[in-house]
Amino acid sequence: MKHPIPDHNPMRGQYSAMADARPSHFALSVADGVATVTLNRPERKNPLTFESYAELRDWFLALQTSTDIKAVVLTGAGDNFCSGGDVHEIIGPLTKMTMPELLAFTRMTGALVSAMRACPQPIVAAIDGVCAGAGAMMALASDLRLGTPTTNTAFLFTRVGLAGADMGACALLPRMIGQGRASELLFTGRAMTATEGHAWGFFNALHDSAALLPAAHKLATQLAQGPTFAHGMTKTMLHQEWAMTLDQAIEAEAQAQAICMQTQDFKRAYEAFAAKQRPVFEGD
């Protein structure tokens, strides 16, 4: 698979393939440039542990120097996406930690969201059943979300005596579904139904459970076969322009698009259009 940093570039040594990685705390498969990350504890609705938080954070961070992964599908094994932090393996131990230890933990969970937002690959979340707490935040940190009619999404931090402010929820959720709706979910901790999530823009589409993962893979493969350098630019600008004025955003996009106009994919698209053919993008 072609990469923007070619083999003869002196920086190439900083980049590596990730398809052969064997994580210990989640399942991973890679095919056709699409990595499928599966939270894999279905007997307990795929909760996160201290170890899985850290391993997921490190894996998403490493995507910035991956040579072989162009898009990611994030899902849960079995009938559920993720129930959040494991009650016994995380919440129990947290009640015995000092403030510095707790801050180290909350910074680690936030770093997972930051890593998901910073990687250039688009992330498609395939979400069925329970999607709660940290699981809901991983869904929210993804770029696109597909659900099922039975998906229930809950930012339930307040139900365990905590603030709705967790892993960036108070910044991300209002931008996704609006301030009023986000305030209701974060204050009450109630579950958002799939119908609400679709109508409010949280879910891009709903599919039956059997069709969910194939639909996510189809979408991710489409993205992986597209102009991936430009996709990375789109993700960067969607993230950065939150904190810009309109004039700053217009100038930033002028620079971003001028950079993309120098790619070979831009030339390929023009040549294919002129030849009345479908362009084959290579990500450079």
PDB file of C-alpha atoms in Angstrom:
ATOM      1  CA  MET A   1       0.000   0.000   0.000  1.00  0.00           C
ATOM      2  CA  LYS A   2       1.427   3.369  -1.030  1.00  0.00           C
ATOM      3  CA  HIS A   3       2.241   5.829   1.724  1.00  0.00           C
ATOM      4  CA  PRO A   4       2.865   9.606   1.571  1.00  0.00           C
ATOM      5  CA  ILE A   5       6.290   9.020   3.184  1.00  0.00           C
ATOM      6  CA  PRO A   6       8.066   6.784   0.611  1.00  0.00           C
ATOM      7  CA  ASP A   7      10.703   4.187   1.456  1.00  0.00           C
ATOM      8  CA  HIS A   8      13.626   6.424   0.374  1.00  0.00           C
ATOM      9  CA  ASN A   9      12.550   9.277   2.674  1.00  0.00           C
ATOM     10  CA  PRO A  10      14.902   9.579   5.693  1.00  0.00           C
ATOM     11  CA  MET A  11      11.847   9.906   7.976  1.00  0.00           C
ATOM     12  CA  ARG A  12      10.468   6.533   6.878  1.00  0.00           C
ATOM     13  CA  GLY A  13      12.025   4.789   9.876  1.00  0.00           C
ATOM     14  CA  GLN A  14       9.611   6.656  12.128  1.00  0.00           C
ATOM     15  CA  TYR A  15       6.655   4.976  10.394  1.00  0.00           C
ATOM     16  CA  SER A  16       5.600   1.344  10.621  1.00  0.00           C
ATOM     17  CA  ALA A  17       2.889  -1.144   9.678  1.00  0.00           C
ATOM     18  CA  MET A  18       0.394  -2.020  12.400  1.00  0.00           C
ATOM     19  CA  ALA A  19      -1.523  -4.928  10.863  1.00  0.00           C
ATOM     20  CA  ASP A  20       0.519  -7.511  12.773  1.00  0.00           C
ATOM     21  CA  ALA A  21      -0.033  -5.895  16.178  1.00  0.00           C
ATOM     22  CA  ARG A  22      -1.499  -8.264  18.759  1.00  0.00           C
ATOM     23  CA  PRO A  23      -3.117  -6.190  21.509  1.00  0.00           C
ATOM     24  CA  SER A  24      -3.790  -7.898  24.819  1.00  0.00           C
ATOM     25  CA  HIS A  25      -6.982  -6.120  25.857  1.00  0.00           C
ATOM     26  CA  PHE A  26      -8.999  -5.790  22.645  1.00  0.00           C
ATOM     27  CA  ALA A  27      -9.298  -7.716  19.387  1.00  0.00           C
ATOM     28  CA  LEU A  28      -7.760  -6.324  16.203  1.00  0.00           C
ATOM     29  CA  SER A  29      -7.984  -7.343  12.568  1.00  0.00           C
ATOM     30  CA  VAL A  30      -6.838  -5.441   9.481  1.00  0.00           C
ATOM     31  CA  ALA A  31      -8.018  -5.969   5.901  1.00  0.00           C
ATOM     32  CA  ASP A  32      -7.821  -3.708   2.856  1.00  0.00           C
ATOM     33  CA  GLY A  33      -6.511  -0.809   4.916  1.00  0.00           C
ATOM     34  CA  VAL A  34      -9.377  -0.998   7.422  1.00  0.00           C
ATOM     35  CA  ALA A  35      -8.600  -1.887  11.035  1.00  0.00           C
ATOM     36  CA  THR A  36     -11.420  -3.380  13.085  1.00  0.00           C
ATOM     37  CA  VAL A  37     -11.039  -2.749  16.814  1.00  0.00           C
ATOM     38  CA  THR A  38     -13.361  -4.933  18.866  1.00  0.00           C
ATOM     39  CA  LEU A  39     -13.931  -4.413  22.572  1.00  0.00           C
ATOM     40  CA  ASN A  40     -13.915  -8.041  23.493  1.00  0.00           C
ATOM     41  CA  ARG A  41     -15.470  -8.922  26.834  1.00  0.00           C
ATOM     42  CA  PRO A  42     -19.013  -9.748  25.682  1.00  0.00           C
ATOM     43  CA  GLU A  43     -19.898 -11.684  28.851  1.00  0.00           C
ATOM     44  CA  ARG A  44     -19.779  -8.323  30.725  1.00  0.00           C
ATOM     45  CA  LYS A  45     -20.935  -6.048  27.884  1.00  0.00           C
ATOM     46  CA  ASN A  46     -17.354  -5.114  26.953  1.00  0.00           C
ATOM     47  CA  PRO A  47     -16.372  -2.846  29.871  1.00  0.00           C
ATOM     48  CA  LEU A  48     -13.052  -1.025  29.898  1.00  0.00           C
ATOM     49  CA  THR A  49     -10.278  -1.679  32.405  1.00  0.00           C
ATOM     50  CA  PHE A  50      -7.195   0.312  33.385  1.00  0.00           C
ATOM     51  CA  GLU A  51      -5.208  -1.831  30.982  1.00  0.00           C
ATOM     52  CA  SER A  52      -7.595  -1.535  28.032  1.00  0.00           C
ATOM     53  CA  TYR A  53      -7.830   2.257  28.428  1.00  0.00           C
ATOM     54  CA  ALA A  54      -4.039   2.530  28.218  1.00  0.00           C
ATOM     55  CA  GLU A  55      -3.661   0.051  25.377  1.00  0.00           C
ATOM     56  CA  LEU A  56      -6.392   1.720  23.307  1.00  0.00           C
ATOM     57  CA  ARG A  57      -4.830   5.160  23.943  1.00  0.00           C
ATOM     58  CA  ASP A  58      -1.430   3.931  22.790  1.00  0.00           C
ATOM     59  CA  TRP A  59      -2.863   2.153  19.737  1.00  0.00           C
ATOM     60  CA  PHE A  60      -4.773   5.228  18.539  1.00  0.00           C
ATOM     61  CA  LEU A  61      -1.696   7.405  19.154  1.00  0.00           C
ATOM     62  CA  ALA A  62       0.388   5.043  17.024  1.00  0.00           C
ATOM     63  CA  LEU A  63      -2.030   5.465  14.114  1.00  0.00           C
ATOM     64  CA  GLN A  64      -0.357   8.797  13.358  1.00  0.00           C
ATOM     65  CA  THR A  65       2.701   6.906  12.089  1.00  0.00           C
ATOM     66  CA  SER A  66       0.944   3.892  10.582  1.00  0.00           C
ATOM     67  CA  THR A  67       1.787   2.972   7.009  1.00  0.00           C
ATOM     68  CA  ASP A  68      -1.021   0.502   6.422  1.00  0.00           C
ATOM     69  CA  ILE A  69      -4.209   1.631   8.191  1.00  0.00           C
ATOM     70  CA  LYS A  70      -6.462   4.072   6.329  1.00  0.00           C
ATOM     71  CA  ALA A  71      -9.706   3.801   8.313  1.00  0.00           C
ATOM     72  CA  VAL A  72     -10.928   2.240  11.559  1.00  0.00           C
ATOM     73  CA  VAL A  73     -14.093   0.409  12.562  1.00  0.00           C
ATOM     74  CA  LEU A  74     -14.719   0.445  16.324  1.00  0.00           C
ATOM     75  CA  THR A  75     -17.225  -2.059  17.679  1.00  0.00           C
ATOM     76  CA  GLY A  76     -18.077  -4.386  20.550  1.00  0.00           C
ATOM     77  CA  ALA A  77     -18.239  -8.167  20.634  1.00  0.00           C
ATOM     78  CA  GLY A  78     -21.645  -9.780  21.039  1.00  0.00           C
ATOM     79  CA  ASP A  79     -24.827  -7.760  21.349  1.00  0.00           C
ATOM     80  CA  ASN A  80     -23.393  -4.648  23.038  1.00  0.00           C
ATOM     81  CA  PHE A  81     -20.882  -1.905  22.287  1.00  0.00           C
ATOM     82  CA  CYS A  82     -19.452  -1.025  25.698  1.00  0.00           C
ATOM     83  CA  SER A  83     -20.849  -0.629  29.213  1.00  0.00           C
ATOM     84  CA  GLY A  84     -18.157   1.879  30.286  1.00  0.00           C
ATOM     85  CA  GLY A  85     -15.606   1.435  33.025  1.00  0.00           C
ATOM     86  CA  ASP A  86     -15.711  -1.958  34.714  1.00  0.00           C
ATOM     87  CA  VAL A  87     -17.535  -1.602  38.047  1.00  0.00           C
ATOM     88  CA  HIS A  88     -15.284  -4.014  39.909  1.00  0.00           C
ATOM     89  CA  GLU A  89     -11.970  -3.490  38.124  1.00  0.00           C
ATOM     90  CA  ILE A  90     -12.134   0.330  37.878  1.00  0.00           C
ATOM     91  CA  ILE A  91     -14.830   1.977  39.981  1.00  0.00           C
ATOM     92  CA  GLY A  92     -14.046  -0.065  43.104  1.00  0.00           C
ATOM     93  CA  PRO A  93     -10.291   0.666  43.050  1.00  0.00           C
ATOM     94  CA  LEU A  94     -10.931   4.365  42.292  1.00  0.00           C
ATOM     95  CA  THR A  95     -12.708   4.774  45.638  1.00  0.00           C
ATOM     96  CA  LYS A  96      -9.410   3.941  47.372  1.00  0.00           C
ATOM     97  CA  MET A  97      -7.070   6.178  45.379  1.00  0.00           C
ATOM     98  CA  THR A  98      -5.499   9.494  46.324  1.00  0.00           C
ATOM     99  CA  MET A  99      -6.297  12.681  44.397  1.00  0.00           C
ATOM    100  CA  PRO A 100      -3.028  12.548  42.374  1.00  0.00           C
ATOM    101  CA  GLU A 101      -3.770   8.950  41.459  1.00  0.00           C
ATOM    102  CA  LEU A 102      -7.322   9.825  40.435  1.00  0.00           C
ATOM    103  CA  LEU A 103      -6.079  12.708  38.309  1.00  0.00           C
ATOM    104  CA  ALA A 104      -3.624  10.374  36.578  1.00  0.00           C
ATOM    105  CA  PHE A 105      -6.553   8.095  35.758  1.00  0.00           C
ATOM    106  CA  THR A 106      -8.891  10.796  34.443  1.00  0.00           C
ATOM    107  CA  ARG A 107      -6.070  12.254  32.355  1.00  0.00           C
ATOM    108  CA  MET A 108      -5.440   8.793  30.887  1.00  0.00           C
ATOM    109  CA  THR A 109      -9.104   8.384  29.892  1.00  0.00           C
ATOM    110  CA  GLY A 110      -9.113  11.857  28.365  1.00  0.00           C
ATOM    111  CA  ALA A 111      -5.936  11.009  26.468  1.00  0.00           C
ATOM    112  CA  LEU A 112      -7.810   8.170  24.755  1.00  0.00           C
ATOM    113  CA  VAL A 113     -10.358  10.647  23.360  1.00  0.00           C
ATOM    114  CA  SER A 114      -7.559  13.030  22.340  1.00  0.00           C
ATOM    115  CA  ALA A 115      -5.758  10.221  20.515  1.00  0.00           C
ATOM    116  CA  MET A 116      -8.929   9.251  18.652  1.00  0.00           C
ATOM    117  CA  ARG A 117      -9.483  12.861  17.573  1.00  0.00           C
ATOM    118  CA  ALA A 118      -5.814  13.393  16.622  1.00  0.00           C
ATOM    119  CA  CYS A 119      -5.299  10.345  14.401  1.00  0.00           C
ATOM    120  CA  PRO A 120      -5.763  11.136  10.688  1.00  0.00           C
ATOM    121  CA  GLN A 121      -7.788   7.999   9.961  1.00  0.00           C
ATOM    122  CA  PRO A 122     -11.592   8.346  10.032  1.00  0.00           C
ATOM    123  CA  ILE A 123     -13.185   6.182  12.742  1.00  0.00           C
ATOM    124  CA  VAL A 124     -16.544   4.513  12.115  1.00  0.00           C
ATOM    125  CA  ALA A 125     -18.235   3.271  15.288  1.00  0.00           C
ATOM    126  CA  ALA A 126     -20.637   0.324  14.916  1.00  0.00           C
ATOM    127  CA  ILE A 127     -22.805   0.528  18.025  1.00  0.00           C
ATOM    128  CA  ASP A 128     -25.350  -2.062  19.150  1.00  0.00           C
ATOM    129  CA  GLY A 129     -27.062  -2.573  22.499  1.00  0.00           C
ATOM    130  CA  VAL A 130     -25.525  -0.887  25.521  1.00  0.00           C
ATOM    131  CA  CYS A 131     -23.320   2.156  24.875  1.00  0.00           C
ATOM    132  CA  ALA A 132     -22.666   3.757  28.248  1.00  0.00           C
ATOM    133  CA  GLY A 133     -20.200   5.930  30.141  1.00  0.00           C
ATOM    134  CA  ALA A 134     -16.734   5.667  28.651  1.00  0.00           C
ATOM    135  CA  GLY A 135     -18.231   3.576  25.856  1.00  0.00           C
ATOM    136  CA  ALA A 136     -20.518   6.463  24.940  1.00  0.00           C
ATOM    137  CA  MET A 137     -17.496   8.755  24.958  1.00  0.00           C
ATOM    138  CA  MET A 138     -15.573   6.468  22.597  1.00  0.00           C
ATOM    139  CA  ALA A 139     -18.607   6.517  20.306  1.00  0.00           C
ATOM    140  CA  LEU A 140     -18.755  10.303  20.560  1.00  0.00           C
ATOM    141  CA  ALA A 141     -15.034  10.606  19.791  1.00  0.00           C
ATOM    142  CA  SER A 142     -15.500   8.614  16.584  1.00  0.00           C
ATOM    143  CA  ASP A 143     -16.037  10.435  13.297  1.00  0.00           C
ATOM    144  CA  LEU A 144     -19.121   8.531  12.164  1.00  0.00           C
ATOM    145  CA  ARG A 145     -21.596   6.448  14.187  1.00  0.00           C
ATOM    146  CA  LEU A 146     -23.882   3.668  12.990  1.00  0.00           C
ATOM    147  CA  GLY A 147     -26.395   2.242  15.452  1.00  0.00           C
ATOM    148  CA  THR A 148     -29.257  -0.236  15.635  1.00  0.00           C
ATOM    149  CA  PRO A 149     -32.894   0.402  16.621  1.00  0.00           C
ATOM    150  CA  THR A 150     -32.148  -1.081  20.065  1.00  0.00           C
ATOM    151  CA  THR A 151     -28.994   0.889  20.871  1.00  0.00           C
ATOM    152  CA  ASN A 152     -29.204   2.803  24.148  1.00  0.00           C
ATOM    153  CA  THR A 153     -26.569   5.484  24.695  1.00  0.00           C
ATOM    154  CA  ALA A 154     -26.084   6.897  28.192  1.00  0.00           C
ATOM    155  CA  PHE A 155     -23.619   9.432  29.554  1.00  0.00           C
ATOM    156  CA  LEU A 156     -24.447   8.159  33.011  1.00  0.00           C
ATOM    157  CA  PHE A 157     -21.630   9.698  35.051  1.00  0.00           C
ATOM    158  CA  THR A 158     -24.073  11.575  37.281  1.00  0.00           C
ATOM    159  CA  ARG A 159     -25.726   8.275  38.247  1.00  0.00           C
ATOM    160  CA  VAL A 160     -22.537   7.256  40.065  1.00  0.00           C
ATOM    161  CA  GLY A 161     -22.214  10.608  41.796  1.00  0.00           C
ATOM    162  CA  LEU A 162     -19.885  12.242  39.274  1.00  0.00           C
ATOM    163  CA  ALA A 163     -20.136  15.276  37.007  1.00  0.00           C
ATOM    164  CA  GLY A 164     -21.272  15.003  33.436  1.00  0.00           C
ATOM    165  CA  ALA A 165     -17.876  16.465  32.609  1.00  0.00           C
ATOM    166  CA  ASP A 166     -15.828  13.386  31.714  1.00  0.00           C
ATOM    167  CA  MET A 167     -13.428  12.658  28.835  1.00  0.00           C
ATOM    168  CA  GLY A 168     -14.521  15.861  27.073  1.00  0.00           C
ATOM    169  CA  ALA A 169     -18.285  15.212  27.196  1.00  0.00           C
ATOM    170  CA  CYS A 170     -19.216  18.832  27.959  1.00  0.00           C
ATOM    171  CA  ALA A 171     -17.258  19.985  24.899  1.00  0.00           C
ATOM    172  CA  LEU A 172     -18.116  17.243  22.408  1.00  0.00           C
ATOM    173  CA  LEU A 173     -21.739  16.360  23.128  1.00  0.00           C
ATOM    174  CA  PRO A 174     -23.289  19.882  22.825  1.00  0.00           C
ATOM    175  CA  ARG A 175     -21.568  20.296  19.469  1.00  0.00           C
ATOM    176  CA  MET A 176     -23.043  17.009  18.324  1.00  0.00           C
ATOM    177  CA  ILE A 177     -26.661  17.227  19.511  1.00  0.00           C
ATOM    178  CA  GLY A 178     -27.082  20.786  20.829  1.00  0.00           C
ATOM    179  CA  GLN A 179     -26.608  22.423  24.226  1.00  0.00           C
ATOM    180  CA  GLY A 180     -30.126  21.767  25.564  1.00  0.00           C
ATOM    181  CA  ARG A 181     -30.221  18.084  24.671  1.00  0.00           C
ATOM    182  CA  ALA A 182     -26.676  17.551  25.920  1.00  0.00           C
ATOM    183  CA  SER A 183     -27.523  19.309  29.192  1.00  0.00           C
ATOM    184  CA  GLU A 184     -30.479  16.975  29.740  1.00  0.00           C
ATOM    185  CA  LEU A 185     -28.450  13.817  29.079  1.00  0.00           C
ATOM    186  CA  LEU A 186     -25.467  14.933  31.166  1.00  0.00           C
ATOM    187  CA  PHE A 187     -27.542  16.179  34.127  1.00  0.00           C
ATOM    188  CA  THR A 188     -29.940  13.224  34.261  1.00  0.00           C
ATOM    189  CA  GLY A 189     -27.791  10.393  32.945  1.00  0.00           C
ATOM    190  CA  ARG A 190     -30.837   9.023  31.140  1.00  0.00           C
ATOM    191  CA  ALA A 191     -30.350   6.879  28.063  1.00  0.00           C
ATOM    192  CA  MET A 192     -30.757   8.399  24.610  1.00  0.00           C
ATOM    193  CA  THR A 193     -32.796   6.055  22.426  1.00  0.00           C
ATOM    194  CA  ALA A 194     -31.604   5.125  18.974  1.00  0.00           C
ATOM    195  CA  THR A 195     -34.485   7.067  17.439  1.00  0.00           C
ATOM    196  CA  GLU A 196     -33.518  10.179  19.394  1.00  0.00           C
ATOM    197  CA  GLY A 197     -29.860   9.715  18.548  1.00  0.00           C
ATOM    198  CA  HIS A 198     -30.609   9.458  14.848  1.00  0.00           C
ATOM    199  CA  ALA A 199     -32.957  12.467  14.854  1.00  0.00           C
ATOM    200  CA  TRP A 200     -30.473  14.554  16.865  1.00  0.00           C
ATOM    201  CA  GLY A 201     -27.494  13.790  14.632  1.00  0.00           C
ATOM    202  CA  PHE A 202     -25.609  11.471  16.987  1.00  0.00           C
ATOM    203  CA  PHE A 203     -26.116   8.493  14.673  1.00  0.00           C
ATOM    204  CA  ASN A 204     -25.455   8.844  10.963  1.00  0.00           C
ATOM    205  CA  ALA A 205     -27.673   5.828  10.247  1.00  0.00           C
ATOM    206  CA  LEU A 206     -29.447   2.920  11.940  1.00  0.00           C
ATOM    207  CA  HIS A 207     -29.231  -0.679  10.733  1.00  0.00           C
ATOM    208  CA  ASP A 208     -30.558  -3.996  11.968  1.00  0.00           C
ATOM    209  CA  SER A 209     -28.029  -5.782  14.176  1.00  0.00           C
ATOM    210  CA  ALA A 210     -27.116  -8.303  11.490  1.00  0.00           C
ATOM    211  CA  ALA A 211     -26.440  -5.541   8.976  1.00  0.00           C
ATOM    212  CA  LEU A 212     -24.590  -3.177  11.343  1.00  0.00           C
ATOM    213  CA  LEU A 213     -21.001  -4.393  11.058  1.00  0.00           C
ATOM    214  CA  PRO A 214     -21.165  -5.025   7.285  1.00  0.00           C
ATOM    215  CA  ALA A 215     -22.481  -1.472   6.855  1.00  0.00           C
ATOM    216  CA  ALA A 216     -19.645  -0.087   9.002  1.00  0.00           C
ATOM    217  CA  HIS A 217     -17.044  -2.035   7.025  1.00  0.00           C
ATOM    218  CA  LYS A 218     -18.548  -0.909   3.730  1.00  0.00           C
ATOM    219  CA  LEU A 219     -18.357   2.723   4.825  1.00  0.00           C
ATOM    220  CA  ALA A 220     -14.831   2.382   6.225  1.00  0.00           C
ATOM    221  CA  THR A 221     -13.621   0.614   3.081  1.00  0.00           C
ATOM    222  CA  GLN A 222     -15.086   3.388   0.961  1.00  0.00           C
ATOM    223  CA  LEU A 223     -13.150   5.904   3.053  1.00  0.00           C
ATOM    224  CA  ALA A 224      -9.951   3.816   2.911  1.00  0.00           C
ATOM    225  CA  GLN A 225     -10.163   3.734  -0.877  1.00  0.00           C
ATOM    226  CA  GLY A 226     -10.673   7.493  -1.088  1.00  0.00           C
ATOM    227  CA  PRO A 227      -8.173  10.370  -1.015  1.00  0.00           C
ATOM    228  CA  THR A 228      -6.862   9.480   2.444  1.00  0.00           C
ATOM    229  CA  PHE A 229      -4.451  12.404   2.725  1.00  0.00           C
ATOM    230  CA  ALA A 230      -7.383  14.725   2.053  1.00  0.00           C
ATOM    231  CA  HIS A 231      -9.543  12.778   4.534  1.00  0.00           C
ATOM    232  CA  GLY A 232      -6.897  13.392   7.172  1.00  0.00           C
ATOM    233  CA  MET A 233      -6.986  17.096   6.343  1.00  0.00           C
ATOM    234  CA  THR A 234     -10.791  17.114   6.649  1.00  0.00           C
ATOM    235  CA  LYS A 235     -10.578  15.507  10.087  1.00  0.00           C
ATOM    236  CA  THR A 236      -7.922  17.968  11.213  1.00  0.00           C
ATOM    237  CA  MET A 237      -9.916  20.981  10.088  1.00  0.00           C
ATOM    238  CA  LEU A 238     -13.187  19.710  11.577  1.00  0.00           C
ATOM    239  CA  HIS A 239     -11.339  19.486  14.890  1.00  0.00           C
ATOM    240  CA  GLN A 240      -9.318  22.704  14.745  1.00  0.00           C
ATOM    241  CA  GLU A 241     -12.040  25.007  13.456  1.00  0.00           C
ATOM    242  CA  TRP A 242     -14.106  24.631  16.613  1.00  0.00           C
ATOM    243  CA  ALA A 243     -11.933  27.283  18.225  1.00  0.00           C
ATOM    244  CA  MET A 244     -11.574  29.617  15.237  1.00  0.00           C
ATOM    245  CA  THR A 245     -13.408  32.708  14.111  1.00  0.00           C
ATOM    246  CA  LEU A 246     -15.083  32.492  10.692  1.00  0.00           C
ATOM    247  CA  ASP A 247     -12.307  34.529   9.081  1.00  0.00           C
ATOM    248  CA  GLN A 248      -9.652  32.304  10.684  1.00  0.00           C
ATOM    249  CA  ALA A 249     -11.501  29.194   9.487  1.00  0.00           C
ATOM    250  CA  ILE A 250     -11.799  30.492   5.936  1.00  0.00           C
ATOM    251  CA  GLU A 251      -8.068  31.235   5.805  1.00  0.00           C
ATOM    252  CA  ALA A 252      -7.178  27.882   7.385  1.00  0.00           C
ATOM    253  CA  GLU A 253      -9.299  26.074   4.814  1.00  0.00           C
ATOM    254  CA  ALA A 254      -7.704  28.068   2.004  1.00  0.00           C
ATOM    255  CA  GLN A 255      -4.305  26.797   3.149  1.00  0.00           C
ATOM    256  CA  ALA A 256      -5.562  23.244   3.722  1.00  0.00           C
ATOM    257  CA  GLN A 257      -7.161  22.985   0.298  1.00  0.00           C
ATOM    258  CA  ALA A 258      -4.104  24.463  -1.436  1.00  0.00           C
ATOM    259  CA  ILE A 259      -2.010  21.745   0.201  1.00  0.00           C
ATOM    260  CA  CYS A 260      -4.448  19.052  -0.992  1.00  0.00           C
ATOM    261  CA  MET A 261      -4.293  20.488  -4.527  1.00  0.00           C
ATOM    262  CA  GLN A 262      -0.633  19.484  -4.598  1.00  0.00           C
ATOM    263  CA  THR A 263      -1.419  15.785  -4.051  1.00  0.00           C
ATOM    264  CA  GLN A 264      -1.225  13.140  -6.742  1.00  0.00           C
ATOM    265  CA  ASP A 265      -4.791  12.127  -5.836  1.00  0.00           C
ATOM    266  CA  PHE A 266      -6.013  15.541  -7.017  1.00  0.00           C
ATOM    267  CA  LYS A 267      -4.281  15.015 -10.371  1.00  0.00           C
ATOM    268  CA  ARG A 268      -5.658  11.472 -10.614  1.00  0.00           C
ATOM    269  CA  ALA A 269      -9.186  12.719 -10.018  1.00  0.00           C
ATOM    270  CA  TYR A 270      -8.854  15.303 -12.797  1.00  0.00           C
ATOM    271  CA  GLU A 271      -7.341  12.831 -15.259  1.00  0.00           C
ATOM    272  CA  ALA A 272     -10.007  10.230 -14.455  1.00  0.00           C
ATOM    273  CA  PHE A 273     -12.751  12.823 -14.888  1.00  0.00           C
ATOM    274  CA  ALA A 274     -11.326  13.876 -18.262  1.00  0.00           C
ATOM    275  CA  ALA A 275     -11.160  10.228 -19.334  1.00  0.00           C
ATOM    276  CA  LYS A 276     -14.672   9.571 -17.994  1.00  0.00           C
ATOM    277  CA  GLN A 277     -13.256   6.974 -15.603  1.00  0.00           C
ATOM    278  CA  ARG A 278     -13.532   6.380 -11.875  1.00  0.00           C
ATOM    279  CA  PRO A 279     -10.435   7.703 -10.043  1.00  0.00           C
ATOM    280  CA  VAL A 280      -8.274   5.256  -8.128  1.00  0.00           C
ATOM    281  CA  PHE A 281      -6.842   7.120  -5.158  1.00  0.00           C
ATOM    282  CA  GLU A 282      -3.556   6.159  -3.500  1.00  0.00           C
ATOM    283  CA  GLY A 283      -3.401   8.554  -0.589  1.00  0.00           C
ATOM    284  CA  ASP A 284      -0.423  10.612  -1.773  1.00  0.00           C
TER     285      ASP A 284
END
